[in-house]
């Protein structure tokens, strides 16, 4: 939210890395408004920074190409048009560097981590696949958020912020961040402490009722996440780093961090329908289990009155400087736990409930009231559904500069070992009448090497290779080559070829039921035949910076995917005679009224190509214009979706920010974001392609530095009050004069209505 001038001129790393460095003290915008997470929240063990929209727009033309995309509780971040799966904190003792490989139901979907960014030193952005150094998840790019070393003098920062929604249907956000760092024993021993509280109030958007063909009014009811509906939730986090420097060349650091996020499942009353509902999911009761679908019992269970997501991280690391170069080694561990879920019905429980409901066998002749009482006593309260994960990560690397070997070299050699496990009480339910709770384990090790070779001052060639050994999929080699040619002092040409490699999530590989939707009524199934997704990325770019603060760059990129992982409809294995592809429901097939299910599959080949244009222009001394545009063309080249685009990819994306430095203490920005329509799928009835609507959003912000210690910031989000709650409705004719509505949102993103954000930062 600050104007221009608070970051250094960005150096272009020989590998193509763009580095945005922060000037001490921490930049105003990053210490004022870290409102929401930057990362795709569908994986656990993720160690990421909560960077809000208020912060991103002030960082620069390259960082401004990193854009948020909301999807209820899930956010993604993209470098240009390329989705980033890998973003991490790199601190004196980095904890579990982001690599994560499974989804624990809502754990990954809602767990967020906050860091007081007064401790942030710089941000590194790598555009395009970077799997050589960073591994399987770095197919779309890498965002490294590097935190500061422990300070040699005592300093700290406190920030409070709040949004005020103009539309009372949407909830406010309240944030508090604090950090302090300083020496304990001279330059030898130091400490950094941090903590934050992030409170998000409930949002309950309302939708205009529609009239079906019979003349009946249909009111759209929303569950959690539907149409932008959210519940009251609070996220607490705290941590610290202890840093020891036994000598000037060596530093050992220990980092510990805990976070807890709490979601309120207290029932609410719909102001339109007056119906009582539960924000996350209906609490278990006799009414929720005493239900049928087509004569087959369909008990709905799974939620308590509060959901809690706990995460604990620790790490220990050593950084060393030697006569031959530098070294780094770290061991990190992360634990995640989901509390507040209850276990779905097993096969045996469903069969018993069916007998009780039908009044057969031992229950013949009993009244419904008596049978309901027996069912309640037998099945309630439900046992807890144990959901937890654990992961150890060992990282090591050595950087050795060499000269005199046909130019200069910077050689990086290293390795990584990951050992993780996921426990979910639903694993094994398809194997027996009672279920066999199982642990899904995954182990992977890798080694890599990269050489940044500069045979002459104006040219650098980066060549690297990574070998990954996975306990399920075996070995995979991922090479990379990239060149940077400084044609003149103002013109740089870059380009290269990179490869990417991404393994399926552990839950997706499970041959059976890996979870449930509809509160235990609809199963999610895995696919043991999945293979890793690989990609080859080719890009070429030209950068022209004729004047300080003024420049433009154009990049062409082409990415081809093999065995890209997508979703497809399959039948239960019982109906195909076990012939794959099929969904293994085991004994559940006999007690579930399901036919077609969705299953993760490999779609063989796909491509994404396009052009990115970005630049900035400084004019009239106090104004700076930053903008970027991306054209993307995607296509599935094989499989059931051959010829169709990849879902959720906008053909045209543009962002622009106008910065105005009013005075030395006052600055302002106007930001615009545009997304063209995005492919969403095919209409099951007509076969027509369906698209999410295009949109444009404006945001206006300003900052005021009261003195060297106090800074005030304000922002108007969604300045034009664009409405993202509109939807379309189609109707299914039941043949009896009644119609069932099918509601389709016009927008995939669920931005709130116009709101006002204010924050106050104090540094000492």
XYZ file of C-alpha atoms in Angstrom:
764
model
C 0.000 0.000 0.000
C 3.028 2.258 -0.148
C 3.880 3.988 -3.376
C 7.044 3.426 -5.332
C 10.591 3.527 -4.130
C 10.659 1.232 -1.142
C 12.299 -1.694 -2.911
C 15.656 -1.829 -4.602
C 16.082 -2.083 -8.338
C 15.415 -5.728 -8.992
C 18.464 -7.775 -9.992
C 17.996 -10.451 -12.613
C 19.488 -13.657 -11.271
C 21.302 -15.757 -13.894
C 18.720 -18.503 -13.403
C 15.911 -16.177 -14.415
C 14.931 -15.396 -10.829
C 13.484 -11.971 -10.156
C 14.373 -10.729 -6.687
C 12.395 -8.021 -4.935
C 14.397 -6.782 -1.964
C 12.949 -4.852 0.967
C 14.724 -1.830 2.359
C 15.211 -1.766 6.137
C 12.942 -1.116 7.959
C 10.267 -3.355 6.523
C 8.159 -1.753 3.768
C 5.072 0.035 4.954
C 2.629 -1.858 2.803
C 3.827 -5.254 3.921
C 3.684 -4.323 7.575
C 0.156 -3.010 7.373
C -2.292 -5.199 5.577
C -1.640 -8.896 5.324
C -5.296 -9.816 5.072
C -5.567 -13.258 3.509
C -3.520 -16.196 2.308
C -1.565 -16.264 -0.958
C -1.463 -19.969 -1.317
C -3.677 -22.634 -2.727
C -5.227 -24.028 0.422
C -5.859 -27.568 -0.556
C -2.755 -29.151 0.866
C -1.609 -29.531 4.416
C 1.817 -28.907 5.875
C 1.962 -25.672 3.937
C 4.205 -22.958 5.345
C 3.171 -19.786 3.599
C 2.796 -16.086 4.170
C -0.612 -14.441 4.457
C -0.204 -11.684 1.916
C -3.310 -9.616 1.381
C -4.402 -7.738 -1.702
C -3.421 -4.534 0.078
C 0.196 -5.616 0.086
C 0.654 -7.141 -3.326
C -0.162 -4.104 -5.403
C 2.714 -2.057 -4.046
C 5.567 -4.418 -4.728
C 6.343 -3.853 -8.386
C 5.574 -4.859 -11.959
C 6.805 -8.416 -11.634
C 5.184 -9.039 -8.264
C 1.967 -7.445 -9.503
C 1.619 -10.306 -11.964
C 0.983 -12.529 -8.961
C -2.780 -12.495 -8.677
C -5.270 -13.956 -6.225
C -8.228 -16.025 -7.275
C -10.919 -16.767 -4.690
C -12.939 -19.965 -4.668
C -14.936 -19.973 -1.429
C -12.370 -21.086 1.172
C -9.716 -21.869 -1.427
C -7.350 -19.353 -2.964
C -4.812 -19.800 -5.698
C -1.989 -17.543 -6.691
C -0.605 -17.287 -10.179
C 2.616 -15.987 -11.653
C 1.134 -14.394 -14.728
C -1.186 -17.133 -15.932
C 0.726 -19.949 -14.274
C -0.634 -21.297 -11.043
C 1.893 -21.560 -8.227
C 1.754 -24.628 -6.015
C 5.008 -23.920 -4.209
C 5.610 -20.922 -1.982
C 7.620 -20.923 1.192
C 9.178 -19.054 4.048
C 12.958 -19.233 4.060
C 14.075 -18.188 7.528
C 17.196 -18.872 9.592
C 15.433 -22.136 10.475
C 12.821 -22.862 7.798
C 10.146 -25.287 8.905
C 8.912 -28.026 6.586
C 9.514 -26.161 3.333
C 6.044 -26.308 1.898
C 6.308 -29.623 0.053
C 3.071 -31.371 0.872
C 1.320 -34.194 -0.815
C -2.142 -34.801 0.474
C -5.446 -33.211 1.301
C -7.061 -33.906 4.662
C -10.615 -32.919 3.900
C -11.099 -29.468 5.421
C -7.724 -29.314 7.154
C -5.921 -28.129 4.079
C -8.882 -26.153 2.812
C -9.029 -23.831 5.768
C -5.743 -23.925 7.662
C -3.909 -20.636 7.268
C -0.710 -19.293 8.685
C 0.062 -15.703 9.474
C 3.459 -14.123 9.855
C 4.209 -10.580 10.919
C 5.941 -9.292 7.844
C 8.062 -6.809 9.703
C 10.334 -9.863 9.762
C 10.325 -10.215 5.961
C 13.581 -9.305 4.241
C 12.810 -9.927 0.577
C 10.658 -11.934 -1.802
C 12.036 -14.022 -4.648
C 9.842 -14.913 -7.606
C 10.746 -17.634 -10.092
C 8.426 -17.720 -13.085
C 7.761 -21.056 -14.740
C 8.786 -24.587 -13.730
C 11.656 -24.675 -11.234
C 11.708 -28.315 -10.252
C 15.502 -28.623 -10.408
C 16.042 -26.942 -7.046
C 12.548 -27.012 -5.591
C 11.056 -30.334 -6.541
C 7.794 -31.720 -7.811
C 5.435 -28.950 -6.763
C 7.340 -26.123 -8.451
C 5.741 -26.638 -11.865
C 4.099 -23.219 -12.004
C 6.816 -21.229 -10.299
C 8.242 -20.492 -6.881
C 7.676 -17.710 -4.384
C 10.339 -17.552 -1.688
C 9.503 -15.247 1.222
C 12.826 -14.736 2.961
C 12.628 -13.613 6.579
C 15.220 -11.459 8.263
C 17.961 -12.877 10.474
C 17.575 -12.154 14.169
C 18.378 -8.476 14.691
C 21.521 -7.333 16.516
C 19.493 -4.632 18.249
C 16.015 -4.742 19.743
C 13.251 -3.773 17.367
C 9.612 -4.626 16.913
C 6.391 -3.982 15.080
C 2.679 -4.046 15.954
C -0.078 -3.809 13.351
C -3.840 -3.728 13.773
C -6.282 -3.670 10.893
C -9.959 -3.976 10.158
C -12.275 -4.009 7.189
C -15.730 -2.416 7.229
C -18.220 -3.935 4.820
C -20.645 -1.604 3.098
C -23.049 -4.514 2.617
C -23.991 -5.947 5.999
C -24.485 -9.398 4.466
C -20.696 -9.748 4.347
C -18.530 -10.030 7.425
C -15.638 -7.819 8.488
C -12.056 -8.969 8.943
C -9.952 -7.995 11.958
C -6.191 -8.575 12.112
C -3.475 -8.194 14.714
C 0.215 -8.876 14.109
C 3.153 -8.366 16.430
C 6.838 -9.190 16.265
C 9.918 -8.411 18.312
C 13.517 -9.387 17.715
C 16.829 -8.658 19.343
C 20.005 -9.974 20.980
C 20.195 -12.043 24.156
C 23.975 -12.370 24.326
C 25.730 -9.808 22.169
C 26.195 -10.941 18.580
C 26.185 -14.604 19.587
C 22.646 -15.408 20.706
C 19.436 -13.731 19.567
C 15.708 -14.316 19.456
C 12.722 -13.329 17.324
C 9.149 -13.726 18.591
C 5.943 -13.341 16.595
C 2.209 -13.700 17.021
C -1.017 -12.910 15.224
C -4.782 -13.081 15.504
C -6.950 -13.119 12.411
C -10.703 -12.948 12.878
C -13.115 -13.292 9.988
C -16.761 -12.585 10.674
C -19.515 -14.571 8.986
C -20.751 -13.688 5.500
C -24.332 -14.555 4.585
C -25.067 -13.314 1.060
C -28.697 -13.507 -0.022
C -29.935 -14.448 -3.475
C -33.015 -13.215 -5.283
C -35.651 -16.008 -5.470
C -36.631 -17.405 -8.891
C -39.933 -18.703 -10.254
C -39.954 -22.197 -11.765
C -42.106 -23.193 -14.805
C -44.962 -24.266 -12.508
C -45.117 -20.811 -10.945
C -43.584 -21.866 -7.631
C -40.997 -19.653 -5.980
C -37.607 -21.302 -5.515
C -35.250 -19.875 -2.904
C -31.576 -20.685 -3.062
C -30.245 -21.937 0.256
C -26.500 -21.858 0.848
C -24.171 -24.179 2.679
C -20.697 -23.302 3.899
C -18.636 -21.857 1.035
C -21.624 -21.752 -1.319
C -22.078 -18.392 -3.024
C -19.410 -16.840 -0.811
C -21.009 -17.830 2.482
C -18.532 -18.148 5.344
C -18.763 -18.620 9.090
C -17.191 -16.885 12.059
C -13.632 -18.116 12.362
C -10.541 -17.094 14.247
C -6.948 -18.011 13.534
C -4.308 -17.765 16.260
C -0.626 -18.289 15.634
C 2.560 -17.771 17.598
C 6.165 -18.709 17.181
C 9.769 -17.820 17.630
C 13.278 -18.323 16.335
C 16.360 -18.783 18.513
C 19.559 -18.007 16.632
C 23.078 -18.913 17.767
C 26.239 -17.747 15.983
C 29.230 -19.615 17.436
C 31.392 -17.753 14.929
C 30.961 -15.105 12.293
C 30.771 -17.770 9.582
C 28.218 -20.092 11.136
C 24.658 -19.744 12.359
C 22.420 -22.363 13.974
C 18.739 -21.569 14.382
C 15.782 -23.311 15.959
C 12.257 -22.295 14.958
C 8.962 -23.282 16.584
C 5.497 -22.269 15.455
C 1.940 -23.210 16.387
C -1.355 -22.170 14.859
C -4.980 -22.868 15.613
C -8.008 -22.009 13.515
C -11.515 -22.283 14.946
C -14.749 -22.324 12.926
C -18.111 -21.762 14.596
C -20.847 -24.230 13.583
C -23.611 -22.587 15.627
C -26.959 -22.828 13.765
C -28.243 -19.736 11.956
C -31.652 -18.740 10.624
C -31.978 -17.861 6.933
C -33.525 -14.363 6.759
C -35.413 -15.266 3.566
C -36.681 -18.790 4.210
C -36.565 -18.637 8.064
C -35.063 -22.119 7.887
C -32.476 -23.056 10.497
C -29.196 -24.362 9.124
C -25.681 -25.112 10.288
C -22.870 -23.094 8.662
C -20.398 -25.973 8.241
C -22.617 -29.030 8.384
C -25.675 -30.270 10.222
C -24.929 -31.524 13.708
C -25.415 -35.256 14.182
C -28.903 -36.083 15.461
C -31.614 -38.688 15.042
C -33.193 -36.488 12.357
C -30.000 -36.488 10.270
C -29.573 -40.264 10.379
C -33.292 -41.102 9.987
C -33.334 -40.368 6.247
C -33.661 -42.402 3.072
C -32.901 -41.953 -0.598
C -34.833 -44.250 -2.904
C -35.722 -46.467 0.046
C -32.081 -46.838 1.111
C -30.999 -45.217 4.367
C -28.786 -42.168 3.847
C -27.543 -41.063 7.280
C -26.012 -37.574 7.271
C -23.285 -37.184 9.876
C -19.855 -35.634 10.178
C -19.907 -32.406 12.182
C -19.738 -31.149 15.747
C -20.559 -27.649 16.966
C -17.015 -26.419 16.399
C -14.275 -27.185 13.888
C -10.647 -26.742 14.903
C -7.513 -27.071 12.845
C -4.209 -27.290 14.693
C -0.731 -27.192 13.223
C 2.652 -27.407 14.931
C 5.989 -26.837 13.166
C 9.549 -26.993 14.352
C 12.878 -26.938 12.569
C 16.579 -26.688 13.185
C 19.018 -25.420 10.586
C 22.665 -24.589 10.045
C 24.049 -21.986 7.648
C 27.781 -22.045 7.094
C 30.334 -20.045 5.168
C 33.491 -21.925 4.210
C 36.595 -21.244 2.204
C 35.066 -23.119 -0.744
C 31.530 -21.657 -0.540
C 28.393 -21.810 1.591
C 26.267 -24.627 2.985
C 22.782 -25.077 4.365
C 21.142 -28.025 6.108
C 17.825 -28.214 7.943
C 15.511 -30.750 9.533
C 11.860 -29.741 9.779
C 8.717 -31.372 11.117
C 5.046 -30.440 10.838
C 1.947 -31.962 12.464
C -1.626 -31.122 11.468
C -4.829 -32.227 13.186
C -8.476 -31.730 12.238
C -10.807 -31.748 15.241
C -14.584 -31.604 15.248
C -15.447 -34.184 12.575
C -17.363 -37.404 13.238
C -17.071 -40.750 11.505
C -19.377 -41.753 8.622
C -21.463 -44.916 8.969
C -19.657 -48.169 8.240
C -21.228 -50.875 6.074
C -22.338 -52.844 9.154
C -23.895 -49.738 10.689
C -25.773 -48.949 7.502
C -27.153 -52.488 7.271
C -28.262 -52.369 10.894
C -29.826 -48.930 10.443
C -31.680 -50.233 7.380
C -33.216 -53.038 9.456
C -34.213 -50.593 12.191
C -35.697 -48.143 9.692
C -37.631 -50.835 7.791
C -38.787 -52.526 10.996
C -37.536 -55.960 9.942
C -35.916 -58.793 11.886
C -35.574 -57.997 15.581
C -37.346 -54.686 15.032
C -40.541 -56.026 13.457
C -43.710 -54.780 15.094
C -42.096 -51.760 16.776
C -43.484 -48.287 16.237
C -41.466 -45.683 14.387
C -40.964 -43.744 17.617
C -39.547 -46.846 19.294
C -37.275 -47.576 16.340
C -36.020 -43.974 16.262
C -35.173 -44.270 19.939
C -33.232 -47.489 19.327
C -31.353 -45.867 16.421
C -30.429 -42.849 18.533
C -29.171 -45.038 21.383
C -27.225 -47.275 18.985
C -25.533 -44.749 16.718
C -25.329 -41.502 18.690
C -23.132 -39.813 19.600
C -20.909 -40.617 16.642
C -17.248 -41.486 17.284
C -14.658 -38.906 16.300
C -13.216 -39.095 12.826
C -9.479 -39.064 13.402
C -7.797 -36.820 10.812
C -4.123 -36.005 11.175
C -0.892 -35.826 9.226
C 2.804 -35.672 9.992
C 5.812 -34.899 7.831
C 9.590 -34.733 8.260
C 11.713 -32.911 5.690
C 15.509 -32.951 5.508
C 17.118 -30.411 3.170
C 20.770 -29.835 2.366
C 22.654 -27.858 -0.249
C 26.112 -26.486 -0.955
C 26.901 -23.475 -3.160
C 30.420 -23.332 -4.584
C 31.676 -20.404 -6.719
C 34.391 -21.329 -9.215
C 36.481 -19.180 -11.521
C 39.094 -19.835 -14.152
C 37.210 -22.719 -15.785
C 36.222 -21.040 -19.052
C 34.586 -18.218 -17.145
C 32.885 -18.090 -13.769
C 30.616 -20.727 -12.246
C 28.246 -20.932 -9.317
C 27.558 -24.597 -8.639
C 24.676 -25.701 -6.420
C 24.514 -29.315 -5.207
C 21.991 -30.667 -2.737
C 19.342 -33.144 -1.771
C 16.056 -33.598 0.037
C 14.325 -36.389 1.942
C 10.609 -36.370 2.804
C 8.879 -38.829 5.113
C 5.200 -38.262 5.770
C 2.043 -40.039 6.765
C -1.669 -39.339 6.751
C -4.208 -40.990 9.029
C -7.935 -40.862 8.276
C -10.534 -43.023 9.970
C -12.465 -43.466 6.701
C -9.626 -45.363 5.021
C -10.543 -49.014 4.775
C -14.306 -48.639 5.209
C -14.816 -50.407 1.883
C -12.730 -53.404 2.988
C -14.858 -54.769 5.835
C -18.062 -54.287 7.730
C -16.355 -52.264 10.442
C -13.669 -50.544 8.441
C -9.918 -50.781 8.892
C -8.493 -47.347 9.715
C -5.339 -47.024 7.660
C -2.285 -44.832 7.429
C -1.254 -43.569 4.013
C 2.503 -43.154 3.900
C 4.750 -41.483 1.389
C 8.513 -41.247 1.178
C 10.625 -39.494 -1.386
C 14.245 -38.485 -1.738
C 15.979 -36.381 -4.335
C 19.344 -35.046 -5.365
C 20.010 -32.079 -7.616
C 22.796 -30.076 -9.179
C 22.806 -26.772 -11.008
C 25.546 -24.667 -12.547
C 25.259 -20.956 -13.326
C 28.017 -20.537 -15.906
C 29.130 -17.098 -17.124
C 31.709 -17.603 -19.884
C 31.585 -13.839 -20.504
C 30.244 -10.944 -18.450
C 27.154 -10.442 -20.611
C 25.923 -14.033 -20.812
C 24.971 -16.636 -18.202
C 23.841 -20.183 -18.894
C 22.097 -22.136 -16.149
C 21.928 -25.903 -16.486
C 20.582 -28.216 -13.846
C 19.117 -31.623 -13.212
C 17.114 -33.187 -10.406
C 16.498 -36.840 -9.667
C 13.462 -37.785 -7.559
C 12.949 -41.277 -6.142
C 9.371 -41.876 -4.994
C 8.374 -44.939 -2.969
C 5.390 -45.555 -5.272
C 6.420 -44.218 -8.672
C 10.148 -44.852 -8.725
C 12.632 -42.452 -10.277
C 12.185 -39.323 -12.366
C 14.817 -37.055 -13.924
C 13.943 -33.358 -14.390
C 16.509 -31.308 -16.350
C 16.511 -27.552 -16.891
C 18.518 -25.178 -19.068
C 18.157 -21.394 -19.141
C 20.109 -18.558 -20.678
C 20.334 -14.826 -19.903
C 21.965 -12.566 -22.515
C 22.615 -8.910 -21.673
C 22.507 -7.489 -25.191
C 23.080 -3.933 -23.960
C 22.830 -2.133 -20.651
C 19.095 -1.759 -21.253
C 18.138 -4.915 -23.189
C 18.133 -8.453 -21.816
C 17.076 -11.595 -23.678
C 16.175 -14.675 -21.664
C 14.887 -18.116 -22.490
C 15.119 -21.793 -21.840
C 13.487 -25.153 -21.376
C 12.389 -26.551 -18.023
C 10.712 -29.755 -16.977
C 8.246 -30.325 -14.188
C 7.136 -33.364 -12.233
C 4.188 -33.634 -9.853
C 3.042 -36.765 -8.067
C -0.633 -37.395 -7.294
C -1.862 -36.632 -3.811
C -1.683 -39.644 -1.538
C -5.444 -39.681 -1.040
C -6.012 -39.719 -4.803
C -3.995 -42.939 -5.045
C -6.041 -44.807 -2.467
C -7.897 -47.771 -4.008
C -11.184 -47.227 -2.256
C -13.143 -44.594 -0.391
C -10.917 -41.649 0.525
C -13.617 -39.382 1.938
C -17.268 -38.438 1.844
C -19.408 -35.552 0.659
C -22.967 -34.749 1.597
C -22.127 -35.500 5.244
C -21.368 -39.153 4.723
C -23.894 -39.828 1.955
C -21.695 -39.610 -1.153
C -18.248 -41.222 -1.366
C -15.076 -39.821 -2.889
C -12.876 -42.492 -4.428
C -9.217 -42.737 -5.342
C -7.485 -44.232 -8.356
C -4.487 -46.548 -7.810
C -3.611 -46.346 -11.521
C -2.665 -42.673 -11.399
C 0.826 -41.791 -12.571
C 2.769 -38.558 -11.987
C 2.035 -35.535 -14.101
C 4.998 -34.226 -16.075
C 5.452 -31.062 -18.081
C 7.906 -29.401 -20.419
C 8.007 -25.627 -20.408
C 9.630 -23.504 -23.088
C 9.838 -19.751 -22.829
C 11.570 -16.794 -24.416
C 11.565 -13.243 -23.098
C 12.888 -9.796 -23.926
C 13.365 -7.108 -21.246
C 13.897 -3.453 -22.123
C 14.605 -0.929 -19.344
C 15.604 2.341 -21.044
C 15.281 4.482 -17.909
C 15.196 3.918 -14.146
C 11.632 3.017 -13.216
C 10.586 2.584 -16.850
C 10.629 -0.640 -18.825
C 8.713 -3.357 -20.586
C 9.128 -7.101 -21.033
C 7.454 -9.629 -23.311
C 7.476 -13.379 -22.661
C 6.225 -16.225 -24.815
C 5.609 -19.492 -22.990
C 4.513 -22.957 -24.007
C 3.882 -25.781 -21.567
C 3.007 -29.307 -22.636
C 1.628 -31.752 -20.080
C 1.816 -35.522 -20.131
C -0.527 -37.528 -17.902
C -2.124 -34.368 -16.548
C -4.352 -35.183 -13.595
C -8.022 -34.274 -13.974
C -11.426 -35.636 -12.966
C -13.662 -38.007 -14.928
C -16.928 -39.892 -14.363
C -16.649 -43.651 -13.771
C -18.884 -46.520 -12.681
C -18.429 -48.628 -9.542
C -16.146 -51.628 -10.108
C -19.056 -53.915 -9.219
C -20.772 -52.807 -12.438
C -17.697 -53.126 -14.674
C -16.617 -56.540 -13.427
C -13.501 -54.960 -11.973
C -12.370 -53.605 -15.321
C -10.568 -50.306 -14.850
C -11.172 -47.416 -14.838
C -13.766 -47.904 -12.112
C -14.477 -46.836 -8.536
C -13.754 -49.437 -5.871
C -16.590 -49.177 -3.345
C -16.047 -52.661 -1.940
C -18.839 -53.717 0.403
C -20.206 -50.191 0.288
C -21.642 -50.779 -3.183
C -24.470 -52.849 -1.712
C -25.560 -50.160 0.749
C -25.010 -46.940 -1.212
C -27.484 -45.686 -3.775
C -24.874 -44.346 -6.202
C -24.207 -44.944 -9.868
C -21.662 -42.634 -11.511
C -18.823 -41.200 -9.425
C -16.007 -38.778 -10.145
C -12.480 -40.122 -9.959
C -9.057 -38.538 -10.545
C -7.609 -39.733 -13.854
C -4.686 -39.001 -16.142
C -5.854 -37.265 -19.331
C -2.682 -38.039 -21.261
C -1.770 -34.772 -22.952
C -2.608 -31.087 -22.646
C -0.977 -27.797 -23.523
C -0.929 -24.227 -22.292
C 0.695 -21.453 -24.287
C 0.513 -17.719 -24.385
C 2.162 -14.341 -24.159
C 2.821 -12.172 -21.118
C 3.502 -8.446 -21.372
C 4.498 -6.409 -18.319
C 5.956 -3.000 -17.769
C 6.120 0.174 -15.778
C 6.328 3.848 -16.614
C 7.455 6.579 -14.245
C 6.217 10.025 -15.264
C 5.727 13.521 -13.856
C 8.230 12.525 -11.158
C 5.533 11.511 -8.667
C 3.551 9.004 -10.744
C 4.293 5.422 -11.625
C 2.151 3.136 -13.785
C 2.601 -0.631 -13.575
C 0.680 -3.068 -15.741
C 0.730 -6.597 -17.087
C -1.345 -8.568 -19.559
C -1.441 -12.295 -20.261
C -3.047 -14.141 -23.137
C -3.438 -17.871 -22.504
C -4.618 -20.625 -24.811
C -5.134 -24.067 -23.259
C -6.310 -27.336 -24.759
C -6.704 -30.963 -23.732
C -5.022 -32.954 -26.505
C -6.347 -36.387 -25.556
C -8.743 -38.149 -23.246
C -12.489 -37.617 -22.777
C -12.064 -33.834 -22.877
C -10.019 -33.755 -26.089
C -10.277 -30.390 -27.777
C -11.642 -28.649 -24.692
C -9.795 -25.964 -22.728
C -8.413 -26.624 -19.282
C -10.887 -25.510 -16.657
C -10.636 -22.218 -14.810
C -8.133 -20.644 -17.191
C -8.941 -17.133 -18.406
C -7.881 -16.347 -21.956
C -7.211 -12.710 -21.063
C -5.903 -11.376 -17.767
C -4.772 -7.830 -17.080
C -3.684 -5.844 -14.034
C -2.715 -2.214 -13.707
C -1.690 -0.015 -10.796
C -1.217 3.744 -10.783
C 0.988 4.940 -7.903
C 1.055 8.547 -6.779
C 3.622 9.833 -4.308
C 1.727 12.861 -3.029
C 4.375 13.932 -0.527
C 7.239 12.257 1.272
C 4.715 10.976 3.816
C 1.568 10.462 1.733
C 1.044 8.062 -1.159
C -1.915 6.570 -3.016
C -2.682 3.834 -5.536
C -5.474 2.918 -7.922
C -5.493 -0.724 -8.946
C -7.491 -2.454 -11.694
C -7.858 -6.181 -12.265
C -9.569 -7.755 -15.274
C -10.328 -11.389 -16.043
C -12.059 -12.572 -19.177
C -14.549 -15.398 -19.028
C -13.170 -18.772 -17.930
C -14.080 -22.223 -19.153
C -15.959 -24.206 -16.506
C -17.112 -27.392 -18.253
C -19.700 -28.827 -20.620
C -23.460 -28.829 -20.154
C -24.463 -32.441 -19.471
C -27.704 -32.068 -21.452
C -26.866 -29.871 -24.443
C -23.118 -30.446 -24.707
C -22.556 -26.684 -24.878
C -19.431 -25.209 -23.361
C -20.016 -23.287 -20.148
C -18.030 -20.278 -18.983
C -17.717 -18.137 -15.884
C -18.386 -14.463 -16.572
C -15.645 -11.895 -17.073
C -15.144 -9.155 -14.508
C -13.195 -6.014 -13.693
C -12.459 -4.826 -10.160
C -10.975 -1.517 -9.004
C -9.333 -0.838 -5.629
C -8.185 2.484 -4.203
C -5.636 2.816 -1.414
C -3.648 5.463 0.435
C -0.997 5.645 3.157
C 0.067 8.317 5.590
C 3.308 8.235 7.568
C 2.580 10.176 10.746
C 6.199 9.961 11.874
C 9.108 7.553 11.653
C 7.314 5.089 13.925
C 3.587 5.330 13.094
C 1.975 4.602 9.730
C -1.699 4.691 8.787
C -3.181 2.975 5.732
C -6.650 2.884 4.182
C -8.159 1.186 1.183
C -11.452 0.866 -0.654
C -11.854 -2.680 -1.963
C -14.138 -3.348 -4.934
C -14.476 0.370 -5.569
C -17.260 0.003 -8.157
C -19.182 -2.441 -5.936
C -19.193 -5.231 -8.520
C -21.753 -7.890 -7.607
C -20.368 -11.435 -7.595
C -23.521 -13.101 -6.224
C -25.468 -13.287 -9.499
C -26.409 -16.704 -10.832
C -28.422 -18.547 -13.473
C -31.047 -21.216 -12.903
C -32.138 -24.236 -14.908
C -34.916 -26.614 -13.929
C -35.247 -30.390 -13.958
C -38.768 -31.568 -14.816
C -39.775 -34.293 -12.366
C -42.712 -35.328 -14.579
C -45.272 -34.710 -11.847
C -45.737 -30.993 -12.271
C -42.841 -30.088 -9.982
C -39.379 -28.874 -10.874
C -36.019 -29.067 -9.129
C -33.804 -25.993 -9.568
C -30.141 -26.182 -10.556
C -28.276 -23.022 -9.543
C -25.159 -22.019 -11.480
C -23.005 -19.116 -10.273
C -21.972 -16.530 -12.841
C -18.588 -16.092 -11.150
C -16.143 -18.582 -9.721
C -14.555 -15.940 -7.491
C -16.582 -14.833 -4.472
C -15.272 -11.359 -3.766
C -17.244 -9.366 -1.252
C -19.104 -6.150 -1.960
C -17.426 -2.772 -1.527
C -15.560 -2.519 1.761
C -13.130 -0.221 3.553
C -9.875 -1.360 5.096
C -7.889 0.634 7.660
C -4.729 -0.351 9.484
C -2.271 1.189 11.893
C 1.351 0.112 12.163
C 3.779 1.038 14.925
C 7.484 0.232 14.716
C 9.934 0.627 17.549
